[in-house]
Coordinates of N, CA, C and O in Angstrom, one line a residue:
Y1 N 0.8 -1.2 0.0 CA 0.0 0.0 0.0 C 0.9 1.2 0.0 O 1.8 1.3 0.8
V2 N 0.5 2.2 -0.9 CA 1.2 3.5 -0.8 C 0.1 4.5 -0.7 O -0.8 4.7 -1.6
G3 N 0.0 5.2 0.4 CA -1.1 6.2 0.7 C -2.4 5.5 0.8 O -3.4 5.8 0.2
Y4 N -2.4 4.5 1.7 CA -3.7 3.7 1.9 C -4.7 4.5 2.8 O -5.7 4.8 2.4
L5 N -4.3 4.8 4.0 CA -5.1 5.5 4.9 C -4.7 7.0 5.0 O -5.5 7.9 5.2
F6 N -3.4 7.2 4.8 CA -2.8 8.5 4.8 C -2.0 8.7 3.6 O -1.7 7.8 2.9
N7 N -1.4 9.9 3.4 CA -0.6 10.1 2.2 C 0.7 9.3 2.3 O 1.2 9.1 3.4
G8 N 1.2 8.9 1.2 CA 2.4 8.1 1.1 C 3.1 8.3 -0.2 O 2.5 8.5 -1.2
T9 N 4.4 8.1 -0.2 CA 5.3 8.2 -1.4 C 6.3 7.1 -1.4 O 6.8 6.7 -0.3
A10 N 6.5 6.5 -2.5 CA 7.5 5.4 -2.6 C 8.3 5.6 -3.9 O 7.7 6.0 -5.0
T11 N 9.6 5.4 -3.9 CA 10.4 5.5 -5.1 C 11.3 4.3 -5.2 O 11.9 3.9 -4.2
F12 N 11.3 3.6 -6.4 CA 12.2 2.5 -6.6 C 13.1 2.9 -7.7 O 12.7 3.2 -8.8
E13 N 14.4 2.8 -7.4 CA 15.4 3.3 -8.4 C 16.4 2.1 -8.7 O 17.0 1.6 -7.8
N14 N 16.5 1.7 -10.0 CA 17.5 0.8 -10.4 C 17.5 -0.5 -9.6 O 18.6 -0.9 -9.2
C15 N 16.4 -1.1 -9.3 CA 16.3 -2.3 -8.5 C 15.3 -3.3 -9.2 O 14.6 -3.0 -10.1
T16 N 15.4 -4.5 -8.7 CA 14.5 -5.6 -9.1 C 13.5 -5.9 -8.0 O 13.9 -6.2 -6.9
N17 N 12.2 -5.8 -8.3 CA 11.2 -6.2 -7.3 C 10.2 -7.1 -7.9 O 9.7 -6.9 -9.1
V18 N 9.8 -8.1 -7.2 CA 8.7 -9.0 -7.6 C 7.7 -9.1 -6.4 O 8.1 -9.4 -5.3
F19 N 6.5 -8.7 -6.7 CA 5.5 -8.7 -5.7 C 4.4 -9.7 -6.0 O 3.9 -9.8 -7.1
G20 N 4.1 -10.5 -5.0 CA 3.1 -11.6 -5.2 C 1.7 -11.2 -4.9 O 0.8 -11.9 -5.2
Y21 N 1.5 -10.0 -4.3 CA 0.1 -9.7 -3.9 C -0.4 -8.6 -4.8 O -1.4 -8.8 -5.4
G22 N 0.2 -7.4 -4.9 CA -0.3 -6.3 -5.7 C 0.1 -5.0 -5.2 O 1.0 -4.9 -4.4
L23 N -0.6 -4.0 -5.7 CA -0.3 -2.6 -5.3 C -1.6 -1.8 -5.2 O -2.4 -1.8 -6.1
T24 N -1.8 -1.1 -4.0 CA -2.9 -0.3 -3.8 C -2.4 1.1 -3.5 O -1.6 1.2 -2.6
M25 N -2.9 2.1 -4.2 CA -2.5 3.5 -3.9 C -3.8 4.4 -3.7 O -4.7 4.2 -4.5
G26 N -3.7 5.3 -2.8 CA -4.9 6.2 -2.6 C -6.1 5.4 -2.1 O -7.2 5.4 -2.7
G27 N -5.9 4.7 -1.0 CA -7.0 3.8 -0.5 C -8.2 4.5 0.1 O -9.3 4.1 -0.3
S28 N -8.0 5.4 1.0 CA -9.1 6.1 1.6 C -9.4 7.4 0.8 O -8.5 7.9 0.1
A29 N -10.6 8.0 1.1 CA -11.0 9.1 0.3 C -10.0 10.3 0.3 O -9.9 11.0 -0.7
L30 N -9.4 10.5 1.4 CA -8.5 11.7 1.6 C -7.0 11.3 1.3 O -6.1 12.2 1.4
A31 N -6.7 10.1 1.1 CA -5.3 9.6 1.0 C -4.8 9.8 -0.5 O -5.5 9.6 -1.4
M32 N -3.5 10.2 -0.5 CA -2.9 10.3 -1.8 C -1.6 9.4 -1.8 O -0.8 9.5 -0.9
G33 N -1.5 8.5 -2.8 CA -0.3 7.7 -3.0 C 0.4 8.1 -4.2 O -0.2 8.2 -5.3
N34 N 1.7 8.4 -4.1 CA 2.6 8.7 -5.2 C 3.7 7.7 -5.3 O 4.4 7.5 -4.3
M35 N 3.9 7.1 -6.4 CA 5.0 6.2 -6.6 C 5.7 6.4 -7.9 O 5.1 6.7 -8.9
S36 N 7.1 6.2 -7.9 CA 7.8 6.2 -9.1 C 8.7 5.0 -9.2 O 9.3 4.6 -8.2
I37 N 8.9 4.5 -10.4 CA 9.8 3.5 -10.7 C 10.8 4.0 -11.7 O 10.4 4.4 -12.8
K38 N 12.0 4.1 -11.4 CA 13.1 4.7 -12.2 C 14.2 3.7 -12.5 O 15.0 3.5 -11.6
G39 N 14.0 3.0 -13.6 CA 15.0 1.9 -13.9 C 14.7 0.6 -13.2 O 13.9 0.5 -12.3
G40 N 15.3 -0.4 -13.7 CA 15.2 -1.7 -13.1 C 14.0 -2.5 -13.6 O 13.5 -2.3 -14.7
T41 N 13.6 -3.5 -12.8 CA 12.5 -4.4 -13.2 C 11.5 -4.4 -12.0 O 11.9 -4.5 -10.9
W42 N 10.2 -4.4 -12.4 CA 9.2 -4.4 -11.4 C 8.1 -5.3 -11.8 O 7.5 -5.1 -12.9
I43 N 7.7 -6.3 -11.0 CA 6.7 -7.3 -11.5 C 5.7 -7.5 -10.4 O 6.0 -7.7 -9.2
A44 N 4.4 -7.4 -10.8 CA 3.3 -7.7 -9.9 C 2.2 -8.3 -10.8 O 1.4 -7.6 -11.3
T45 N 2.2 -9.6 -10.9 CA 1.2 -10.2 -11.9 C 0.3 -11.3 -11.3 O -0.5 -11.9 -12.0
N46 N 0.4 -11.6 -10.0 CA -0.4 -12.7 -9.5 C -1.9 -12.3 -9.5 O -2.3 -11.3 -8.9
S47 N -2.7 -13.0 -10.2 CA -4.1 -12.7 -10.4 C -4.9 -13.5 -9.4 O -5.7 -14.4 -9.7
Y48 N -4.8 -13.2 -8.1 CA -5.4 -14.0 -7.0 C -6.9 -14.0 -7.1 O -7.5 -14.9 -6.6
S49 N -7.5 -12.9 -7.6 CA -9.0 -12.8 -7.6 C -9.6 -13.1 -9.0 O -10.7 -12.9 -9.2
G50 N -8.8 -13.5 -9.9 CA -9.2 -13.7 -11.3 C -8.7 -12.7 -12.2 O -8.2 -11.6 -11.8
P51 N -8.7 -13.0 -13.5 CA -8.0 -12.1 -14.5 C -8.7 -10.7 -14.7 O -8.0 -9.8 -15.2
D52 N -9.9 -10.6 -14.3 CA -10.6 -9.3 -14.5 C -10.7 -8.5 -13.2 O -11.2 -7.3 -13.3
N53 N -10.3 -9.0 -12.1 CA -10.2 -8.2 -10.9 C -8.9 -7.6 -10.7 O -7.8 -8.3 -10.7
P54 N -8.8 -6.3 -10.6 CA -7.5 -5.6 -10.6 C -6.7 -6.0 -9.5 O -7.1 -6.1 -8.3
L55 N -5.4 -6.2 -9.8 CA -4.3 -6.5 -8.8 C -3.6 -5.1 -8.5 O -3.1 -5.0 -7.4
I56 N -3.6 -4.2 -9.5 CA -3.0 -2.9 -9.3 C -4.1 -1.9 -9.3 O -4.9 -1.8 -10.2
N57 N -4.2 -1.2 -8.2 CA -5.3 -0.2 -8.0 C -4.7 1.2 -7.7 O -4.2 1.4 -6.6
L58 N -4.9 2.1 -8.6 CA -4.4 3.4 -8.5 C -5.5 4.3 -8.3 O -6.3 4.6 -9.2
G59 N -5.8 4.8 -7.1 CA -6.9 5.6 -6.8 C -8.1 4.8 -6.4 O -9.1 4.9 -7.1
V60 N -8.0 4.0 -5.4 CA -9.2 3.2 -4.9 C -10.3 4.1 -4.6 O -11.4 4.1 -5.2
N61 N -10.2 4.9 -3.5 CA -11.1 5.9 -3.1 C -10.5 7.3 -3.1 O -11.2 8.3 -3.1
G62 N -9.2 7.3 -3.0 CA -8.5 8.6 -2.9 C -7.8 8.8 -4.3 O -8.4 8.6 -5.3
T63 N -6.5 9.2 -4.2 CA -5.7 9.5 -5.4 C -4.5 8.7 -5.5 O -3.7 8.6 -4.5
G64 N -4.2 8.0 -6.6 CA -3.0 7.2 -6.8 C -2.3 7.6 -8.1 O -3.0 7.6 -9.1
N65 N -1.0 7.9 -8.0 CA -0.3 8.3 -9.2 C 1.0 7.5 -9.3 O 1.8 7.5 -8.3
L66 N 1.2 6.8 -10.4 CA 2.3 6.0 -10.6 C 3.0 6.5 -11.9 O 2.4 6.6 -13.0
T67 N 4.3 6.8 -11.8 CA 5.2 7.3 -12.9 C 6.3 6.3 -13.1 O 7.0 5.9 -12.1
I68 N 6.5 5.9 -14.3 CA 7.5 4.9 -14.6 C 8.4 5.4 -15.7 O 7.9 5.9 -16.8
S69 N 9.8 5.3 -15.5 CA 10.7 5.6 -16.6 C 11.9 4.6 -16.6 O 12.3 4.1 -15.5
N70 N 12.4 4.4 -17.8 CA 13.6 3.5 -17.9 C 13.5 2.2 -17.2 O 14.5 1.8 -16.5
A71 N 12.4 1.5 -17.3 CA 12.2 0.2 -16.6 C 11.5 -0.8 -17.4 O 10.8 -0.5 -18.4
N72 N 11.6 -2.1 -17.0 CA 10.9 -3.2 -17.5 C 9.9 -3.5 -16.5 O 10.2 -3.9 -15.3
V73 N 8.6 -3.5 -16.8 CA 7.5 -3.7 -15.8 C 6.5 -4.7 -16.3 O 6.1 -4.6 -17.5
Q74 N 6.0 -5.5 -15.5 CA 4.9 -6.4 -15.7 C 3.9 -6.3 -14.6 O 4.2 -6.5 -13.5
L75 N 2.6 -5.9 -15.0 CA 1.6 -5.8 -14.0 C 0.4 -6.6 -14.4 O 0.1 -6.8 -15.6
G76 N -0.4 -7.1 -13.4 CA -1.6 -7.8 -13.7 C -2.7 -6.8 -14.0 O -2.4 -5.7 -14.4
A77 N -3.9 -7.3 -13.9 CA -5.1 -6.4 -14.2 C -4.9 -5.1 -13.4 O -4.6 -5.1 -12.2
T78 N -5.2 -4.0 -14.0 CA -4.9 -2.7 -13.4 C -6.2 -1.8 -13.5 O -6.8 -1.6 -14.6
A79 N -6.5 -1.1 -12.4 CA -7.6 -0.1 -12.3 C -6.9 1.2 -12.1 O -6.2 1.4 -11.1
I80 N -7.1 2.2 -13.0 CA -6.6 3.5 -12.8 C -7.8 4.4 -12.5 O -8.6 4.7 -13.4
G81 N -8.0 4.7 -11.3 CA -9.3 5.4 -10.9 C -10.4 4.4 -10.6 O -11.2 4.2 -11.4
G82 N -10.3 3.7 -9.4 CA -11.3 2.8 -9.0 C -12.6 3.5 -8.7 O -13.5 3.7 -9.5
A83 N -12.7 4.1 -7.5 CA -13.8 5.0 -7.1 C -13.2 6.3 -6.8 O -13.9 7.3 -6.5
G84 N -11.9 6.5 -6.9 CA -11.2 7.8 -6.8 C -10.6 8.2 -8.1 O -11.2 8.0 -9.2
S85 N -9.4 8.8 -8.0 CA -8.7 9.3 -9.3 C -7.3 8.7 -9.3 O -6.7 8.5 -8.3
G86 N -6.9 8.3 -10.5 CA -5.6 7.7 -10.6 C -4.9 8.1 -11.9 O -5.6 8.5 -12.9
S87 N -3.6 8.0 -11.9 CA -2.9 8.2 -13.2 C -1.7 7.3 -13.3 O -1.1 6.9 -12.3
L88 N -1.5 6.8 -14.5 CA -0.3 6.0 -14.8 C 0.4 6.7 -16.0 O -0.1 6.9 -17.1
I89 N 1.7 7.2 -15.7 CA 2.5 8.0 -16.6 C 3.6 7.1 -17.0 O 4.5 6.7 -16.1
L90 N 3.7 6.8 -18.3 CA 4.8 5.9 -18.8 C 5.7 6.7 -19.7 O 5.3 7.2 -20.8
Q91 N 6.9 6.9 -19.2 CA 7.9 7.8 -19.9 C 8.8 7.0 -20.8 O 8.6 5.8 -21.1
S92 N 9.9 7.6 -21.2 CA 10.8 7.0 -22.2 C 11.5 5.8 -21.6 O 11.7 5.7 -20.4
N93 N 11.8 4.9 -22.6 CA 12.6 3.6 -22.3 C 11.8 2.7 -21.3 O 12.5 2.1 -20.5
V94 N 10.5 2.7 -21.3 CA 9.7 1.8 -20.5 C 9.2 0.7 -21.4 O 8.6 1.0 -22.5
V95 N 9.3 -0.6 -21.0 CA 8.7 -1.7 -21.7 C 7.7 -2.2 -20.6 O 8.2 -2.7 -19.5
I96 N 6.4 -2.2 -20.8 CA 5.5 -2.6 -19.8 C 4.4 -3.5 -20.4 O 3.8 -3.2 -21.5
T97 N 4.0 -4.5 -19.7 CA 2.9 -5.4 -20.1 C 2.0 -5.4 -18.9 O 2.4 -5.6 -17.8
L98 N 0.7 -5.1 -19.2 CA -0.3 -5.0 -18.2 C -1.4 -6.1 -18.5 O -1.6 -6.5 -19.7
G99 N -2.2 -6.5 -17.5 CA -3.4 -7.3 -17.7 C -4.4 -6.3 -18.2 O -4.2 -5.2 -18.6
N100 N -5.7 -6.8 -18.2 CA -6.8 -5.9 -18.6 C -6.7 -4.6 -17.8 O -6.4 -4.7 -16.6
T101 N -6.9 -3.5 -18.4 CA -6.7 -2.2 -17.8 C -8.0 -1.4 -17.9 O -8.6 -1.3 -18.9
Y102 N -8.4 -0.8 -16.7 CA -9.7 -0.1 -16.6 C -9.4 1.3 -16.1 O -8.7 1.5 -15.1
L103 N -10.0 2.3 -16.7 CA -10.0 3.6 -16.3 C -11.4 4.0 -15.8 O -12.4 3.7 -16.4
G104 N -11.5 4.7 -14.6 CA -12.8 5.1 -14.1 C -13.7 3.9 -13.9 O -14.8 3.8 -14.4
R105 N -13.2 3.0 -13.1 CA -13.8 1.6 -13.1 C -15.1 1.5 -12.3 O -16.0 0.9 -12.8
D106 N -15.1 1.9 -11.0 CA -16.1 1.5 -10.1 C -17.2 2.5 -9.8 O -18.1 2.2 -9.1
D107 N -17.0 3.8 -10.2 CA -17.9 4.8 -9.8 C -18.0 5.9 -10.9 O -17.0 6.2 -11.5
P108 N -19.2 6.4 -11.1 CA -19.4 7.5 -12.1 C -18.5 8.7 -11.9 O -18.3 9.5 -12.8
H109 N -18.1 8.9 -10.6 CA -17.3 10.1 -10.3 C -15.8 9.8 -10.3 O -15.0 10.7 -10.0
S110 N -15.4 8.6 -10.6 CA -14.0 8.2 -10.7 C -13.4 8.7 -11.9 O -14.1 9.0 -12.9
S111 N -12.0 8.8 -11.9 CA -11.3 9.3 -13.1 C -10.0 8.6 -13.2 O -9.3 8.3 -12.2
G112 N -9.6 8.4 -14.4 CA -8.3 7.7 -14.7 C -7.6 8.3 -15.9 O -8.3 8.6 -16.9
T113 N -6.3 8.4 -15.8 CA -5.5 8.9 -17.0 C -4.3 8.0 -17.2 O -3.6 7.6 -16.3
L114 N -4.2 7.6 -18.5 CA -3.0 6.8 -18.9 C -2.3 7.6 -19.9 O -2.9 8.0 -21.0
S115 N -1.0 8.0 -19.6 CA -0.2 8.8 -20.5 C 1.0 8.0 -21.0 O 1.8 7.5 -20.1
I116 N 1.2 7.9 -22.3 CA 2.3 7.2 -22.9 C 3.2 8.2 -23.7 O 2.7 8.8 -24.6
D117 N 4.4 8.3 -23.2 CA 5.3 9.3 -23.9 C 6.7 8.6 -24.1 O 7.6 8.8 -23.3
G118 N 6.8 7.7 -25.0 CA 8.1 7.0 -25.3 C 8.1 5.6 -24.8 O 9.2 5.0 -24.9
A119 N 7.1 5.1 -24.3 CA 7.1 3.7 -23.7 C 6.5 2.7 -24.7 O 5.8 3.1 -25.7
Q120 N 6.8 1.5 -24.5 CA 6.3 0.3 -25.3 C 5.3 -0.3 -24.4 O 5.7 -1.0 -23.4
V121 N 4.0 -0.2 -24.7 CA 2.9 -0.6 -23.8 C 2.0 -1.7 -24.4 O 1.6 -1.5 -25.6
S122 N 1.8 -2.8 -23.7 CA 0.8 -3.8 -24.3 C -0.1 -4.3 -23.2 O 0.3 -4.4 -22.0
M123 N -1.4 -4.6 -23.6 CA -2.4 -5.1 -22.7 C -3.4 -5.7 -23.5 O -3.6 -5.4 -24.7
P124 N -4.2 -6.7 -23.0 CA -5.2 -7.4 -23.8 C -6.4 -6.5 -24.0 O -7.1 -6.6 -25.1
E125 N -6.8 -5.7 -23.0 CA -8.0 -4.9 -23.1 C -7.8 -3.6 -22.4 O -7.2 -3.5 -21.3
L126 N -8.3 -2.5 -22.9 CA -8.3 -1.2 -22.3 C -9.7 -0.6 -22.3 O -10.3 -0.5 -23.4
Q127 N -10.2 -0.3 -21.1 CA -11.6 0.0 -21.0 C -11.8 1.2 -20.1 O -11.2 1.3 -19.0
I128 N -12.7 2.2 -20.6 CA -13.1 3.2 -19.7 C -14.5 2.8 -19.3 O -15.4 2.8 -20.2
V129 N -14.8 2.5 -18.0 CA -16.0 1.8 -17.6 C -17.1 2.6 -17.2 O -18.1 2.7 -17.8
Q130 N -17.0 3.3 -16.0 CA -18.1 4.1 -15.4 C -17.9 5.5 -15.3 O -18.8 6.3 -15.4
G131 N -16.6 5.9 -14.9 CA -16.3 7.3 -14.7 C -15.7 7.9 -15.9 O -16.1 7.6 -17.1
S132 N -14.7 8.8 -15.7 CA -14.1 9.5 -16.9 C -12.7 8.9 -17.0 O -12.0 8.5 -16.1
G133 N -12.3 8.9 -18.3 CA -10.9 8.3 -18.5 C -10.3 9.0 -19.7 O -11.0 9.4 -20.7
M134 N -9.0 9.2 -19.7 CA -8.3 9.8 -20.8 C -7.0 9.0 -21.1 O -6.3 8.7 -20.1
V135 N -6.8 8.6 -22.3 CA -5.6 7.9 -22.8 C -4.9 8.8 -23.7 O -5.5 9.3 -24.7
N136 N -3.6 9.2 -23.4 CA -2.8 10.1 -24.2 C -1.6 9.3 -24.8 O -0.8 8.8 -24.0
V137 N -1.5 9.2 -26.1 CA -0.3 8.6 -26.7 C 0.4 9.7 -27.4 O -0.1 10.1 -28.5
A138 N 1.6 10.1 -26.9 CA 2.4 11.1 -27.6 C 3.6 10.5 -28.3 O 4.0 11.1 -29.3
A139 N 4.1 9.5 -27.8 CA 5.3 8.8 -28.5 C 5.3 7.4 -27.9 O 4.8 7.1 -26.8
G140 N 6.0 6.5 -28.6 CA 6.0 5.1 -28.2 C 4.9 4.3 -28.9 O 4.4 4.7 -29.9
T141 N 4.6 3.1 -28.3 CA 3.6 2.2 -28.9 C 2.6 1.7 -27.8 O 3.0 1.3 -26.7
L142 N 1.4 1.8 -28.2 CA 0.3 1.2 -27.4 C -0.3 0.1 -28.2 O -0.8 0.3 -29.3
T143 N -0.3 -1.1 -27.7 CA -0.9 -2.3 -28.3 C -2.0 -2.8 -27.4 O -1.7 -3.3 -26.2
A144 N -3.2 -2.7 -27.8 CA -4.4 -3.2 -27.1 C -5.4 -3.7 -28.1 O -6.0 -2.9 -28.7
P145 N -5.5 -5.0 -28.2 CA -6.4 -5.6 -29.2 C -7.9 -5.1 -29.0 O -8.6 -4.9 -30.0
V146 N -8.3 -4.9 -27.8 CA -9.7 -4.5 -27.5 C -9.6 -3.2 -26.7 O -9.0 -3.1 -25.7
V147 N -10.3 -2.1 -27.3 CA -10.4 -0.8 -26.6 C -11.9 -0.4 -26.6 O -12.5 -0.4 -27.6
A148 N -12.4 -0.1 -25.4 CA -13.7 0.4 -25.2 C -13.7 1.7 -24.4 O -13.2 1.7 -23.3
I149 N -14.2 2.7 -25.1 CA -14.2 4.1 -24.5 C -15.6 4.4 -24.1 O -16.4 4.6 -25.0
G150 N -16.0 4.4 -22.9 CA -17.3 4.7 -22.4 C -18.2 3.5 -22.5 O -19.2 3.4 -23.3
E151 N -18.0 2.5 -21.6 CA -18.8 1.3 -21.6 C -20.2 1.4 -21.1 O -21.1 0.7 -21.4
T152 N -20.4 2.4 -20.2 CA -21.7 2.6 -19.6 C -22.2 4.0 -19.9 O -21.5 4.8 -20.4
N153 N -23.5 4.2 -19.6 CA -24.1 5.5 -19.9 C -23.5 6.6 -19.0 O -23.7 7.8 -19.2
T154 N -22.7 6.3 -17.9 CA -22.1 7.3 -17.0 C -20.7 7.6 -17.4 O -20.1 8.5 -16.9
A155 N -20.1 6.8 -18.3 CA -18.7 6.9 -18.7 C -18.5 8.0 -19.7 O -19.3 8.1 -20.7
T156 N -17.4 8.7 -19.6 CA -16.9 9.6 -20.6 C -15.4 9.3 -20.8 O -14.7 9.0 -19.9
G157 N -15.0 9.4 -22.0 CA -13.6 9.1 -22.3 C -13.0 9.7 -23.5 O -13.8 10.2 -24.4
A158 N -11.7 9.7 -23.6 CA -11.0 10.2 -24.8 C -9.8 9.4 -25.0 O -9.1 9.0 -24.1
L159 N -9.5 9.1 -26.3 CA -8.3 8.5 -26.8 C -7.6 9.6 -27.6 O -8.0 9.8 -28.8
N160 N -6.5 10.2 -27.1 CA -5.8 11.2 -27.8 C -4.5 10.7 -28.3 O -3.6 10.3 -27.6
I161 N -4.3 10.6 -29.7 CA -3.1 10.1 -30.3 C -2.5 11.2 -31.0 O -3.0 11.7 -32.0
T162 N -1.3 11.7 -30.5 CA -0.6 12.8 -31.1 C 0.7 12.4 -31.7 O 1.4 13.2 -32.3
G163 N 1.1 11.1 -31.5 CA 2.3 10.6 -32.0 C 2.5 9.1 -31.6 O 1.6 8.5 -31.1
G164 N 3.6 8.5 -32.0 CA 3.8 7.1 -31.7 C 2.9 6.2 -32.6 O 2.4 6.6 -33.6
T165 N 2.7 5.0 -32.1 CA 2.0 4.0 -32.8 C 0.9 3.4 -31.9 O 1.2 3.1 -30.7
T166 N -0.3 3.3 -32.3 CA -1.4 2.7 -31.6 C -1.9 1.5 -32.4 O -2.4 1.7 -33.5
L167 N -1.9 0.3 -31.9 CA -2.3 -0.9 -32.6 C -3.6 -1.5 -31.8 O -3.5 -1.9 -30.7
I168 N -4.7 -1.4 -32.5 CA -6.0 -2.0 -32.0 C -6.4 -3.0 -33.0 O -6.9 -2.6 -34.1
S169 N -6.2 -4.3 -32.7 CA -6.4 -5.3 -33.8 C -7.7 -6.0 -33.8 O -8.1 -6.5 -34.8
T170 N -8.5 -5.9 -32.7 CA -9.8 -6.6 -32.7 C -11.0 -5.7 -32.7 O -11.8 -5.8 -33.6
S171 N -11.1 -4.8 -31.7 CA -12.2 -3.9 -31.7 C -11.9 -2.6 -31.0 O -11.2 -2.6 -30.0
L172 N -12.6 -1.5 -31.5 CA -12.6 -0.2 -30.9 C -14.0 0.2 -30.8 O -14.7 0.3 -31.8
T173 N -14.5 0.4 -29.6 CA -15.9 0.7 -29.3 C -15.9 2.1 -28.6 O -15.2 2.3 -27.6
V174 N -16.6 3.0 -29.1 CA -16.8 4.3 -28.5 C -18.3 4.5 -28.1 O -19.1 4.5 -29.0
G175 N -18.6 4.6 -26.8 CA -20.0 4.5 -26.4 C -20.5 3.1 -26.8 O -19.9 2.1 -26.4
S176 N -21.5 3.0 -27.5 CA -22.1 1.7 -27.9 C -21.8 1.5 -29.4 O -22.4 0.5 -29.9
Q177 N -20.9 2.3 -30.0 CA -20.7 2.2 -31.4 C -19.3 1.5 -31.7 O -18.3 2.1 -31.5
P178 N -19.3 0.3 -32.2 CA -18.1 -0.3 -32.6 C -17.6 0.3 -33.9 O -18.4 0.7 -34.8
F179 N -16.2 0.4 -34.1 CA -15.7 0.9 -35.3 C -14.9 -0.2 -36.0 O -14.4 -1.1 -35.5

């Protein structure tokens, strides 16, 4: 936990970490968790609750911000903005594989932001579920076979591609309209 009941900050620099349980940031409504991974390898992939239940929770009820640069990262299913707000910022020289990834997952007032600026990112599904979500691709590569922006009538979202490469091989759904 980083910022579970109270504010917290964690920084991992040029190290190797393997976590068997997961990561929760911004657990309570007033808590803020900030974490950065700078170099090295970071792995948290155990899907103890099933492949669609998030193992990585950024902004459960509060705020969770994760910034990654110059690292190799593997994460299980990830919620960016569960019932709170969350952000995942992926900077240059990052190679990251995520499980299914959800923005604004559990609450119409939740929000999540995924920013890719020079990273190589892959995940099986990217979904903006109930709240608001924004995906920004400025440089690097985003590979997500299934992308759904605004799965419910309360969800709002945006996919902003200003550079790099975005590969959506199976389906892109905006609201209820597949493309």
